[in-house]
Coordinates of C-alpha atoms and ligand atoms in Angstrom, one line a residue:
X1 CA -7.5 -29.2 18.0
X2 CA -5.2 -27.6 20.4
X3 CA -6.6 -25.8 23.7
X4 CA -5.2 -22.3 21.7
X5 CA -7.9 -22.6 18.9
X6 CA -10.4 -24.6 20.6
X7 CA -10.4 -21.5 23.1
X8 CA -9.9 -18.6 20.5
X9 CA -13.3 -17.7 19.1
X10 CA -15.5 -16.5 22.1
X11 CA -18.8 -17.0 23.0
X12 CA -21.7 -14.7 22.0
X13 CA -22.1 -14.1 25.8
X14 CA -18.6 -13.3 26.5
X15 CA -18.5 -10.6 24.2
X16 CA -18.5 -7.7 26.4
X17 CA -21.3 -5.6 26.8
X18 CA -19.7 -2.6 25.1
X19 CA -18.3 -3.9 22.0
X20 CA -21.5 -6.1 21.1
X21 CA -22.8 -5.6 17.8
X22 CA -27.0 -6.1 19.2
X23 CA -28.0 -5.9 15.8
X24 CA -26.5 -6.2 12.2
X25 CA -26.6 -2.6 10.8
X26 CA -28.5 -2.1 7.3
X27 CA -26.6 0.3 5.5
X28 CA -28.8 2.0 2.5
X29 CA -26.8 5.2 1.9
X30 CA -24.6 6.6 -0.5
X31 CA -23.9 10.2 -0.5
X32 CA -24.3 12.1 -4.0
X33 CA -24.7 15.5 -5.1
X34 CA -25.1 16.6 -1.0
X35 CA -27.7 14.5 -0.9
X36 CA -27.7 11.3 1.0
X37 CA -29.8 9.0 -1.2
X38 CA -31.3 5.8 -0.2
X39 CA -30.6 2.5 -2.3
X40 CA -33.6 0.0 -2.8
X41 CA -31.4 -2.8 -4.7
X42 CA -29.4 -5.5 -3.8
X43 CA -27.2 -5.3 -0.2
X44 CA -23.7 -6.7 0.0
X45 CA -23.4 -8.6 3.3
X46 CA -20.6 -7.3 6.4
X47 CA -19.0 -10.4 7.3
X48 CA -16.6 -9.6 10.7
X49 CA -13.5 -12.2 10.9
X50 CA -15.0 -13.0 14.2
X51 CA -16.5 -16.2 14.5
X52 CA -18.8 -17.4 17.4
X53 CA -19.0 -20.4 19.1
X54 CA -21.9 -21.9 19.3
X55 CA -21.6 -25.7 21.5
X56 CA -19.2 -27.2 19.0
X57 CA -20.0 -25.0 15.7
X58 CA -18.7 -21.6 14.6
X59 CA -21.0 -18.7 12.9
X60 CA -19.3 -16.3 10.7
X61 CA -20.8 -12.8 12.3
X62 CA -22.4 -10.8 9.8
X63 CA -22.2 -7.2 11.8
X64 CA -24.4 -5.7 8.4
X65 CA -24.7 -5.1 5.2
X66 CA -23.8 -2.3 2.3
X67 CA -25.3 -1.6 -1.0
X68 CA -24.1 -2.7 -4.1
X69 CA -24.0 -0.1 -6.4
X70 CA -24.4 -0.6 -9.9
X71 CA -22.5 1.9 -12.6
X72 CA -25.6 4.1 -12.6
X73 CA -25.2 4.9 -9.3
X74 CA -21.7 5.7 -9.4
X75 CA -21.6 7.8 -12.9
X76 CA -24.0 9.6 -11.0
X77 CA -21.5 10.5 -8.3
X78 CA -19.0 11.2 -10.8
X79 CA -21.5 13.6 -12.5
X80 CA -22.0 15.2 -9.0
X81 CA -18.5 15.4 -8.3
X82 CA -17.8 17.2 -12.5
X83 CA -20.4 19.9 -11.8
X84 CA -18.9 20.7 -8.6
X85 CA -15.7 21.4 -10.2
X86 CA -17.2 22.7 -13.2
X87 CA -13.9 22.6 -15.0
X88 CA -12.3 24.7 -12.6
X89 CA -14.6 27.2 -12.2
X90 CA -17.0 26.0 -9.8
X91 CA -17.9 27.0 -6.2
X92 CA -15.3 24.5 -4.4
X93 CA -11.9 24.9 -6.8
X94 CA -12.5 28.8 -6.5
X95 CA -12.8 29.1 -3.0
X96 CA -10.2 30.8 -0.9
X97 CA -7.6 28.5 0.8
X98 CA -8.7 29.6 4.1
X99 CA -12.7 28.7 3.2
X100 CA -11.6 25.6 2.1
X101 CA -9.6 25.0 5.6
X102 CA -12.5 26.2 7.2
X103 CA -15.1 22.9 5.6
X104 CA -11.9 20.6 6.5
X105 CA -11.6 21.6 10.5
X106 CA -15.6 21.5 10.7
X107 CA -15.4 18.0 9.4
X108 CA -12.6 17.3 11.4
X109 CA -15.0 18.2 14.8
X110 CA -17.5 16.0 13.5
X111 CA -15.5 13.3 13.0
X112 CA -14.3 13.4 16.3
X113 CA -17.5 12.3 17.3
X114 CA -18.0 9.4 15.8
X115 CA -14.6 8.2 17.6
X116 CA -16.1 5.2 19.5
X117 CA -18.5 4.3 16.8
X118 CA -15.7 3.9 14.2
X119 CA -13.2 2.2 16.5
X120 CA -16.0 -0.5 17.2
X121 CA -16.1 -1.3 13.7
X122 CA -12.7 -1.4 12.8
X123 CA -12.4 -4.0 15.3
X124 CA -15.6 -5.7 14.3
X125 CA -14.6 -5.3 10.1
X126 CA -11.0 -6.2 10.4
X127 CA -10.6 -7.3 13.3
X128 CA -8.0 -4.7 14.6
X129 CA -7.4 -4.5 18.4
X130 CA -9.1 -1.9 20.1
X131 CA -5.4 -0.2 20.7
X132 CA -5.1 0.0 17.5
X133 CA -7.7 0.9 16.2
X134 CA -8.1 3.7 18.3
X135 CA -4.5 4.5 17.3
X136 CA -6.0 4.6 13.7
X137 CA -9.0 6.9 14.4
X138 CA -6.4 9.5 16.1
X139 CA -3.8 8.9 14.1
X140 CA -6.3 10.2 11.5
X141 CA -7.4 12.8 13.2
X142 CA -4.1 14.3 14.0
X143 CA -3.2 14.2 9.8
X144 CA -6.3 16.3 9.1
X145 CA -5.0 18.9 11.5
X146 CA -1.2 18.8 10.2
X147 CA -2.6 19.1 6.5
X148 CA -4.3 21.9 7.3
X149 CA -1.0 23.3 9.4
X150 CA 1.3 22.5 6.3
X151 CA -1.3 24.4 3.9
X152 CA -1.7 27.2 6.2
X153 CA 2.8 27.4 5.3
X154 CA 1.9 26.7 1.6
X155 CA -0.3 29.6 1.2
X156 CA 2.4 32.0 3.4
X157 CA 5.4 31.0 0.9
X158 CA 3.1 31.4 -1.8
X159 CA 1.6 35.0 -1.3
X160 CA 4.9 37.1 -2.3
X161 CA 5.3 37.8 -5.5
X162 CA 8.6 37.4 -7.2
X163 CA 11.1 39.0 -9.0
X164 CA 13.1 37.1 -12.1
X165 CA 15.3 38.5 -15.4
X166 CA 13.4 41.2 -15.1
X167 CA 9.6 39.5 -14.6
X168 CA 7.5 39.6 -11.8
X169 CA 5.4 36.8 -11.2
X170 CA 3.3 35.0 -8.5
X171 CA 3.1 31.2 -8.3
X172 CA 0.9 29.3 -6.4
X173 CA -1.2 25.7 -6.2
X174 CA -4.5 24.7 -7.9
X175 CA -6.5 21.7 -7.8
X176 CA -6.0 19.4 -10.7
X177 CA -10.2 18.6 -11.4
X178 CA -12.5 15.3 -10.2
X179 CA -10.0 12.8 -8.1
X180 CA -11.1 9.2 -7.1
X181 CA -10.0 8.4 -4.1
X182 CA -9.9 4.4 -2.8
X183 CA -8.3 3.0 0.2
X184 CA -7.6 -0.2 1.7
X185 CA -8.7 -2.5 4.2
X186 CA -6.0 -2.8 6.4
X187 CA -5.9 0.7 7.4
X188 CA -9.8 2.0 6.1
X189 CA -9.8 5.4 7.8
X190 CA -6.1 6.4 7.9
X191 CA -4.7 5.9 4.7
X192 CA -7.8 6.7 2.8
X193 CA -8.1 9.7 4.3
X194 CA -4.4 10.5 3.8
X195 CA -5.2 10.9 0.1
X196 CA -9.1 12.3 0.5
X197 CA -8.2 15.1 2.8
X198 CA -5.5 16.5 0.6
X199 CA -7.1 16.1 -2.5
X200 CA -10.3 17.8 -0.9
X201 CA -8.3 21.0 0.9
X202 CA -6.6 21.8 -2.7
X203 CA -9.9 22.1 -4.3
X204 CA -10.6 19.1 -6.1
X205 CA -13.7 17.1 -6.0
X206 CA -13.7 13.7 -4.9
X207 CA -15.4 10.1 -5.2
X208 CA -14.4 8.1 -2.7
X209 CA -15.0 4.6 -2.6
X210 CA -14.4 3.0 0.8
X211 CA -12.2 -0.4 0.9
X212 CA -13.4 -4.1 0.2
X213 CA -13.4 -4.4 3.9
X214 CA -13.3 -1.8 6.4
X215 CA -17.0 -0.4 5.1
X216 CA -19.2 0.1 6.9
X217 CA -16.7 2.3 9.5
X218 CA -17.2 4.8 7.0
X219 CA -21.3 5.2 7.0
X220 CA -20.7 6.8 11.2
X221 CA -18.7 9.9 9.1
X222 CA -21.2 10.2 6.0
X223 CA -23.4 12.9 7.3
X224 CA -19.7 14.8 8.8
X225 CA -18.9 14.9 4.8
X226 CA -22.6 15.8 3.9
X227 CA -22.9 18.5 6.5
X228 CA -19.5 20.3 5.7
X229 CA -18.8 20.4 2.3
X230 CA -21.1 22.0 -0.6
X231 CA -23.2 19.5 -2.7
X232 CA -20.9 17.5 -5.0
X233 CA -17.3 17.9 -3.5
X234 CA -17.1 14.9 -1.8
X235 CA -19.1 11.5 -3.3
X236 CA -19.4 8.3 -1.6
X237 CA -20.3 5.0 -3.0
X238 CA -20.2 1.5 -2.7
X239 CA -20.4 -2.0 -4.8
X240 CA -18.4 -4.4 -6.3
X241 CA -15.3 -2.6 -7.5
X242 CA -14.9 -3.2 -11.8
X243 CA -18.9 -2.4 -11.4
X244 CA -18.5 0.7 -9.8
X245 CA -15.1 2.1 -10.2
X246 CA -14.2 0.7 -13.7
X247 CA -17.1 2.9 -15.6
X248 CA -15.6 5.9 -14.0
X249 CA -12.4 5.7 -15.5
X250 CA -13.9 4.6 -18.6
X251 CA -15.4 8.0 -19.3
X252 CA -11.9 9.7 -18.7
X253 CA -13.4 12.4 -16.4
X254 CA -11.2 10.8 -13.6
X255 CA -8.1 13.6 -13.2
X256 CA -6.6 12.2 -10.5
X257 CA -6.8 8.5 -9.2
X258 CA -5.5 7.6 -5.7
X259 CA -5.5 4.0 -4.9
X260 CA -3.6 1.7 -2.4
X261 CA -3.5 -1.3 -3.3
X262 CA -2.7 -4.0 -5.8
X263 CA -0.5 -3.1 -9.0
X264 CA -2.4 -5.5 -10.6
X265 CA -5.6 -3.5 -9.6
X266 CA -4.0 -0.4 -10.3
X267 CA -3.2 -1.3 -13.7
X268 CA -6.5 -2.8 -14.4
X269 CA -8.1 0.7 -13.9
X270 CA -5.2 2.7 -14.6
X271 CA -6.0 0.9 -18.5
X272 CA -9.4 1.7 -18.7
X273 CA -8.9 5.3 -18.8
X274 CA -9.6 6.8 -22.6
X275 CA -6.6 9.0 -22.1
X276 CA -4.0 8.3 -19.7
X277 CA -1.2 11.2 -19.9
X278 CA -4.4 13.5 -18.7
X279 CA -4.7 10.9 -15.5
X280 CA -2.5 12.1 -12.5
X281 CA -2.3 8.6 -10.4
X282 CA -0.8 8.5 -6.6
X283 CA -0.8 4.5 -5.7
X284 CA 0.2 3.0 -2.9
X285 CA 0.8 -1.0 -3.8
X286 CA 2.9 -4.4 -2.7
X287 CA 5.6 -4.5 -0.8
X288 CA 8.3 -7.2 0.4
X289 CA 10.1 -5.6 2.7
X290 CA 12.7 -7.4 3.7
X291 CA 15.3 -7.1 7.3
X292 CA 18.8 -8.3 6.9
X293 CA 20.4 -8.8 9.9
X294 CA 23.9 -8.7 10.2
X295 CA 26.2 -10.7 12.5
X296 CA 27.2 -7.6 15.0
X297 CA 23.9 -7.1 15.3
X298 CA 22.4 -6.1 18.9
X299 CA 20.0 -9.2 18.8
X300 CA 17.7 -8.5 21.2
X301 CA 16.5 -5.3 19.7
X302 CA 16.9 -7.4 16.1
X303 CA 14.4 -9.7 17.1
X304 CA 11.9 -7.6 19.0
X305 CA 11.9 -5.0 15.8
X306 CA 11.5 -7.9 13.4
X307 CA 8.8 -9.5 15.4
X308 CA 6.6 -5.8 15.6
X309 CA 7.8 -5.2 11.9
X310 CA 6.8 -8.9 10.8
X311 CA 3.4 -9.2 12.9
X312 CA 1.8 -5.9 13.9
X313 CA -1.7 -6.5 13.0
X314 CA -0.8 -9.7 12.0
X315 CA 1.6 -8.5 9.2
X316 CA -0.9 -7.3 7.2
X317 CA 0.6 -3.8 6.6
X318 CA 1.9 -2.8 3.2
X319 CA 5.3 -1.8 5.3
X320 CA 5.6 -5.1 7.3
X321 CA 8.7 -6.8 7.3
X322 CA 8.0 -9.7 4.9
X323 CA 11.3 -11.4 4.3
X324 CA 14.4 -11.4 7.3
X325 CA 18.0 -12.2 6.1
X326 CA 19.9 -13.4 9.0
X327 CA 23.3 -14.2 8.7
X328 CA 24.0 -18.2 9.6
X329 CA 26.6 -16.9 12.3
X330 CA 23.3 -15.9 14.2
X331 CA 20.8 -17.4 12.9
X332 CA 20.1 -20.3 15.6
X333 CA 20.3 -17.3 18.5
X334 CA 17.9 -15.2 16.3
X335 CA 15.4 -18.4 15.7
X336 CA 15.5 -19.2 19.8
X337 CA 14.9 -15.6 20.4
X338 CA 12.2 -15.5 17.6
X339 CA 10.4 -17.9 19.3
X340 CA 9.9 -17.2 22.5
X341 CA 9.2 -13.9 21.2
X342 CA 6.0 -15.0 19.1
X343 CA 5.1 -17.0 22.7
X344 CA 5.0 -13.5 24.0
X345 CA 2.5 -12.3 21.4
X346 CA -1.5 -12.7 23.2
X347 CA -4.2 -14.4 20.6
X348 CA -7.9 -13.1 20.9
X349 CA -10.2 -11.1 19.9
X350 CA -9.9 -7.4 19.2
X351 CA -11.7 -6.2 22.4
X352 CA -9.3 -8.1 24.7
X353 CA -6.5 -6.1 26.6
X354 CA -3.4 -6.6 25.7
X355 CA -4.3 -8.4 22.5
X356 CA -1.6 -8.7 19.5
X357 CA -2.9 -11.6 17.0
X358 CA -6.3 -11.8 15.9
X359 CA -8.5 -13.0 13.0
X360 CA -7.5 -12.3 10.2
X361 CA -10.2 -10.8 7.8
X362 CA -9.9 -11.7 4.1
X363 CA -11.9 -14.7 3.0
X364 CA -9.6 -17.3 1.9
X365 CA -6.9 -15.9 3.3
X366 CA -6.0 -19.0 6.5
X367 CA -6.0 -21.2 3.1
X368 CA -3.3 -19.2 1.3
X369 CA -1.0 -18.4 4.1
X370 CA -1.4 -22.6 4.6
X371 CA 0.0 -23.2 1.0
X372 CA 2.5 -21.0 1.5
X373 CA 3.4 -23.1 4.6
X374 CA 3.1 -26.4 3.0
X375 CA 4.6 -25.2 -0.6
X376 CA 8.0 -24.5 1.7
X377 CA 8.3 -27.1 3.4
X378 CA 7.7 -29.1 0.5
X379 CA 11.2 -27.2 0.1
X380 CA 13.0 -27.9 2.8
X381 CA 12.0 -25.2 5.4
X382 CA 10.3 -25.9 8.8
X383 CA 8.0 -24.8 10.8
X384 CA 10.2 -23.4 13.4
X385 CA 7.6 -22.5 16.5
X386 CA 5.6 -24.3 18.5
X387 CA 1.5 -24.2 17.1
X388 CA 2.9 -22.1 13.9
X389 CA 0.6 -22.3 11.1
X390 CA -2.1 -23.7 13.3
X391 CA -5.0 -22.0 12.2
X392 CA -9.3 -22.5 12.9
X393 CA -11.6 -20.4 10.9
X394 CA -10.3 -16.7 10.2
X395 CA -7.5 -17.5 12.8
X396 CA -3.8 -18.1 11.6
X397 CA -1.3 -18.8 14.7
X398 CA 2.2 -17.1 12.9
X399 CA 4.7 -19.4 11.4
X400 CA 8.2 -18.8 11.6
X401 CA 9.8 -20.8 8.6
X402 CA 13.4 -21.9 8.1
X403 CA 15.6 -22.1 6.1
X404 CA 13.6 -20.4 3.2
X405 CA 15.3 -20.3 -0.6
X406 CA 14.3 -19.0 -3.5
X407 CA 12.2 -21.8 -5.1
X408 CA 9.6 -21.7 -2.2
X409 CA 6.6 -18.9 -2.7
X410 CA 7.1 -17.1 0.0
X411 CA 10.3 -16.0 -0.9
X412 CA 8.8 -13.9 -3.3
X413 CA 4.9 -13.3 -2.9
X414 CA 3.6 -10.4 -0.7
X415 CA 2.2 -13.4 2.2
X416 CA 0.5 -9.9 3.6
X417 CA -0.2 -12.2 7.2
X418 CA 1.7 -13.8 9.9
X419 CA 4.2 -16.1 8.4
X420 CA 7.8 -14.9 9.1
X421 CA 10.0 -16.7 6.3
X422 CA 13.9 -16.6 7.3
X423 CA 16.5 -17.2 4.5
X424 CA 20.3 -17.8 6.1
X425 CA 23.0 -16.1 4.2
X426 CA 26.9 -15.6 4.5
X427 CA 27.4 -13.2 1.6
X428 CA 26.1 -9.9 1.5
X429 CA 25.6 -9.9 -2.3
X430 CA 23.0 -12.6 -1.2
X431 CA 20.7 -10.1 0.5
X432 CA 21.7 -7.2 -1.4
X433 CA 20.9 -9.4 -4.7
X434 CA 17.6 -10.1 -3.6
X435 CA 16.4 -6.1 -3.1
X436 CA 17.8 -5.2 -6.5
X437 CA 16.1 -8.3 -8.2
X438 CA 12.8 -7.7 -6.3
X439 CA 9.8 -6.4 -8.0
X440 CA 9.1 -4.3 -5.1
X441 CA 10.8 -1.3 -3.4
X442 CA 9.3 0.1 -1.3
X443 CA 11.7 -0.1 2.1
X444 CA 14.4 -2.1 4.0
X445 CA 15.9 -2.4 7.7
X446 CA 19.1 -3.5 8.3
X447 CA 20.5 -4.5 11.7
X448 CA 24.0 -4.3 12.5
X449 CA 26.7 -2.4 14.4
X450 CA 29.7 -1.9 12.5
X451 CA 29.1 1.2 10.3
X452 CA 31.4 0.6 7.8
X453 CA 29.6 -2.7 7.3
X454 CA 25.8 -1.2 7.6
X455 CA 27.2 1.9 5.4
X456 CA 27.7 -0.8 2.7
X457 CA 24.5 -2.0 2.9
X458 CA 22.9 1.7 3.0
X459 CA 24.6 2.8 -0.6
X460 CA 23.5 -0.4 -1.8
X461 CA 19.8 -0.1 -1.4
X462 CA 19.9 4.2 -1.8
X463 CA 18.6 3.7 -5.4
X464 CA 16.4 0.4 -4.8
X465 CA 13.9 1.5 -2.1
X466 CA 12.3 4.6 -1.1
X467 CA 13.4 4.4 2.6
X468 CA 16.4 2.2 4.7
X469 CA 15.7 1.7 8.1
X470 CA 18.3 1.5 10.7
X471 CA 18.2 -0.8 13.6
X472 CA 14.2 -0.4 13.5
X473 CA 11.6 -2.0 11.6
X474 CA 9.9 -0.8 8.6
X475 CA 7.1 1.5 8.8
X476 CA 5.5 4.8 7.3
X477 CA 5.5 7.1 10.2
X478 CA 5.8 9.6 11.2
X479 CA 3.8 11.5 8.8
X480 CA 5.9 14.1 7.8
X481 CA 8.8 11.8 6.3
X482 CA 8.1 10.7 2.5
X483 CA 6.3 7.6 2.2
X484 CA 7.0 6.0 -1.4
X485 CA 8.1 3.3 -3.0
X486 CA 9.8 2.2 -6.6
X487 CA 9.4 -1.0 -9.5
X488 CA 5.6 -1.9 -8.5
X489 CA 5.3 -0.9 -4.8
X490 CA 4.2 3.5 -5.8
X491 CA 3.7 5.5 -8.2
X492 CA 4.3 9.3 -6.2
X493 CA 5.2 10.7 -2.7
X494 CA 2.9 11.0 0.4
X495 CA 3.6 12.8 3.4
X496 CA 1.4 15.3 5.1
X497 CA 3.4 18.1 3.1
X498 CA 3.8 16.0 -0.3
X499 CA 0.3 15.4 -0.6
X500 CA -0.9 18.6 -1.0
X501 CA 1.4 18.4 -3.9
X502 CA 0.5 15.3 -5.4
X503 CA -3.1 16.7 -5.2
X504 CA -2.5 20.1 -7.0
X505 CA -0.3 22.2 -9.9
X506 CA 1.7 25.1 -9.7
X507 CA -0.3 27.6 -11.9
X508 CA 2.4 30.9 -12.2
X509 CA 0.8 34.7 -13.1
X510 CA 4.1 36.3 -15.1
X511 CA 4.4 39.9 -16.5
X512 CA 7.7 42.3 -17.5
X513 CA 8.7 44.5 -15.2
X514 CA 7.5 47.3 -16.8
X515 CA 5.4 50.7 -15.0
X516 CA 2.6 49.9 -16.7
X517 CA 2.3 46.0 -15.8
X518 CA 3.7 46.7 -12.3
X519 CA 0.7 49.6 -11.7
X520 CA -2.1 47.4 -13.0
X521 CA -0.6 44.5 -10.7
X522 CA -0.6 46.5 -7.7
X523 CA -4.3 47.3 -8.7
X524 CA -5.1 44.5 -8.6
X525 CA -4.0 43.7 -5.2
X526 CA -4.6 46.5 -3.5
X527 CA -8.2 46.5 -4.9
X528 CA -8.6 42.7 -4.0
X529 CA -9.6 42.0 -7.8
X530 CA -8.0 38.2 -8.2
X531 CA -8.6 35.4 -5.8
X532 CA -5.3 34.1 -7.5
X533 CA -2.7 37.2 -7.5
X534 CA -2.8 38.3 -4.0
X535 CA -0.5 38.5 -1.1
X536 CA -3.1 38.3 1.2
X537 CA -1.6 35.3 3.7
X538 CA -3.2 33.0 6.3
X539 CA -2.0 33.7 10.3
Ligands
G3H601 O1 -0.2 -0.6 5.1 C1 0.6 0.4 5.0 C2 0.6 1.5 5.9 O2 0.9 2.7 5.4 C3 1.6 1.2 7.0 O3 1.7 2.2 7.9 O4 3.9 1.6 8.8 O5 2.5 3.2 10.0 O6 1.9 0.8 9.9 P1 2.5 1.9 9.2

């Protein structure tokens, strides 16, 4: 074993003090109705993708435990979460914008508290380093309070009434009824909350089940939800997910479902809804992105965006560079570069400054990313850098393999970890063939100078992906631009402003212009008599 992984996995004792985990914590509560009930049945245990070394041996932390919810449990929540909509006319749905904005930023104080608690175990769950973790929880943080800045504009554009072919009419959002809202485990807080806030603040009611992993970061936040929104608004449960989540949208009293994930999970539970044109579904899924890099390219910022794009967190983000064309005229400069870049990149644990590669926290996962490995050289690519593909436990030292063709895996499979395949090519119909054959689209760099050459490239991909990246690396930030994706990689557009209208439908009061309708709308008004027609605005 080399001195890298023989060193890797610390000892319980060098843990330091204030990122232990003393004792595993029990988790026993699901919120339902308001009410945070306790669960007597089986527990599912918290395994962290930190392992300890004990003399020789390794233990598998287990940092606690969450309860496995059967489809009682949840049909109850979805109950909870019906009758607080009460098909449309409940307490929640009716209330004004700036009430509902009001729940939101007293969450969004409460939250803040539990900053330490939930970057701990984010580290602990996934194994994220404590930068970014704590990039995460603020992150987070800072998307509540631009959703509730971009709904605060909503509301202004919405409160005039306007004039039409001689109508008068006022439009403005609803909710669209009981949304389920699931997230995954790479990013647990921030991109579950980047569907559960919006659907929340328009006035829907929500069950939210948290991530596979990434769980028990949730439980610090429970009693934030409980505390500041009325009793069946917002759900939380947890359990095995076709348990749990597949009897909810078997009764088709899901409205809206927002998952990211799998397409192949989305479609499961996309199909088990009785009636699917009434299901509104914002999904989040695979992705290959790939980087071509072109032979003008300025190489030095070529490599250092692939290497951030290809092995932040470890490449296990749905935007991750997956695939890197590099053109053979640079490819051996790119490789050289590559390498001593990756040499750069600190292994440890998620506590320890400076750290960029860490365990990784899937079970199974060292295994796959190892066939992968083996299944392309058994193709002709190598292992390019030194230790690449080493891996011990949870841990998987990044593997830069070249040259990689299209009968290996990893040419096509999401590898969602650090291994960095690079396919030569002369052409540009070779790169540009692979994005429009690709089941996935959700974004692309290219690096190059020339702009007639890049421009090329840029009208080539316009109407395959949702967004081309120039000179940079792939990535959903910042919040405001649309984050979407075509073929199997989304279904919708999120962005702090799009959610709100992913999450809601234009509902539109329309009258003639006539005296008598225009006196009995200005009643209205000026007597305050609708919560709906009134151009009352938000400061
Ligand atoms: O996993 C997918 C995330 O939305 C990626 O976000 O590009 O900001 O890391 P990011």
């Amino acid at each position: 074993m080399s001195e890298l992984l023989s060193t890797i996995f610390p000892l319980e004792s060098a843990i330091p003090d204030r990122f232990k985990i003393h004792e595993p914590v029990t988790q026993r509560e699901y919120l339902v109705g308001g009410e945070l009930k306790i669960w007597n049945g089986n527990l599912n245990p918290v395994f962290s993708p930190v392992f300890i070394k004990e003399g020789e041996s390794y233990t598998q932390k287990v940092i606690g435990s969450t309860p496995l919810l059967t489809s009682k449990e949840s049909l109850d929540a979805l109950d909870a979460a019906v009758k607080a909509y009460d098909l449309g006319h409940g307490e929640w749905p009716t209330l004004s914008v700036t009430q509902r904005i009001e729940h939101v930023e007293r969450f969004l104080v409460a939250m803040r508290i539990s900053r330490d608690e939930v970057v701990k175990l984010l580290m602990w769950e996934i194994g994220k380093s404590l930068k970014d973790s704590e990039k995460e929880f603020d992150r987070t943080c800072d998307y509540i309070s631009d959703t509730v800045k971009a709904l605060k504009d909503l509301d202004r554009n919405s409160a005039k009434l306007i004039e039409e072919q001689g109508y008068m009419a006022q439009i403005r959002r609803v909710p669209l009824g009981v949304a389920l809202c699931m997230g995954p485990f790479n990013y647990p807080l921030n991109e579950t909350f980047t569907t559960l806030i919006p659907a929340l603040i328009m006035g829907n009611t929500v069950v939210f089940k948290p991530a596979k992993y990434g769980v028990l970061l949730i439980r610090p936040l429970i009693e934030a939800f409980r505390s500041s929104f009325p009793p069946g608004v917002i759900n939380i449960i947890y359990g095995r997910g076709r348990e749990t989540v597949g009897a909810l949208m078997e009764t088709g009293k899901i409205d809206v479902f927002a998952f990211i994930g799998t397409n192949k999970g989305a479609n499961d539970l996309k199909r088990l809804h009785p009636k699917p044109h009434r299901l509104k579904a914002i999904l989040g899924l695979d992705a290959k992105n790939p980087a071509i890099v072109l032979p003008d390219a300025d190489l030095d910022n070529a490599v250092n965006e692939c290497i951030m794009g290809s092995l932040s967190f470890n490449g296990q983000r749905c935007t991750a560079l997956k695939i890197l064309f590099v053109h053979t005229r640079i490819v051996d400069a790119f490789i050289e570069k590559f390498k001593a870049g990756i040499l750069k990149l600190k292994p440890g644990m998620p506590w320890d400054e400076g750290v960029n590669l860490t365990p990784l926290p899937e079970p199974g996962k060292t295994d796959y990313l190892a066939d992968l490995v083996r299944d392309a050289k058994q193709y002709g690519a190598k292992v390019m850098n030194k230790m690449g593909g080493d891996s011990l436990n949870s841990f998987f030292y990044p593997a830069l393999l070249y040259p990689v063709n299209d009968k290996m895996k990893v040419y096509a499979e999401e590898q969602f970890g650090p291994v960095i395949p690079i396919v030569p090519f002369t052409k540009d119909e070779e790169a540009i063939n692979y994005v429009v054959n690709s089941n996935f689209g959700q974004q692309v760099s290219i690096f190059g100078s020339d702009s007639k050459h890049v421009a090329k490239f840029m009208d080539a991909f316009v109407n395959q992906v949702g967004r081309i990246n120039l000179n940079t690396q792939s990535q959903r930030g910042p919040d405001s631009f649309p984050f979407n994706g075509r073929k199997d990689s989304a279904e919708g557009t999120l962005s702090i402003a799009d959610a709100l209208r992913v999450f809601s439908i234009r509902t539109i009061v329309a009258t003639k212009n006539t005296d008598d309708n225009i006196q009995i709308i200005s009643n209205i008004i000026r007597n305050r008599e609708s919560a709906f027609l009134s151009t009352d605005y938000i400061f």
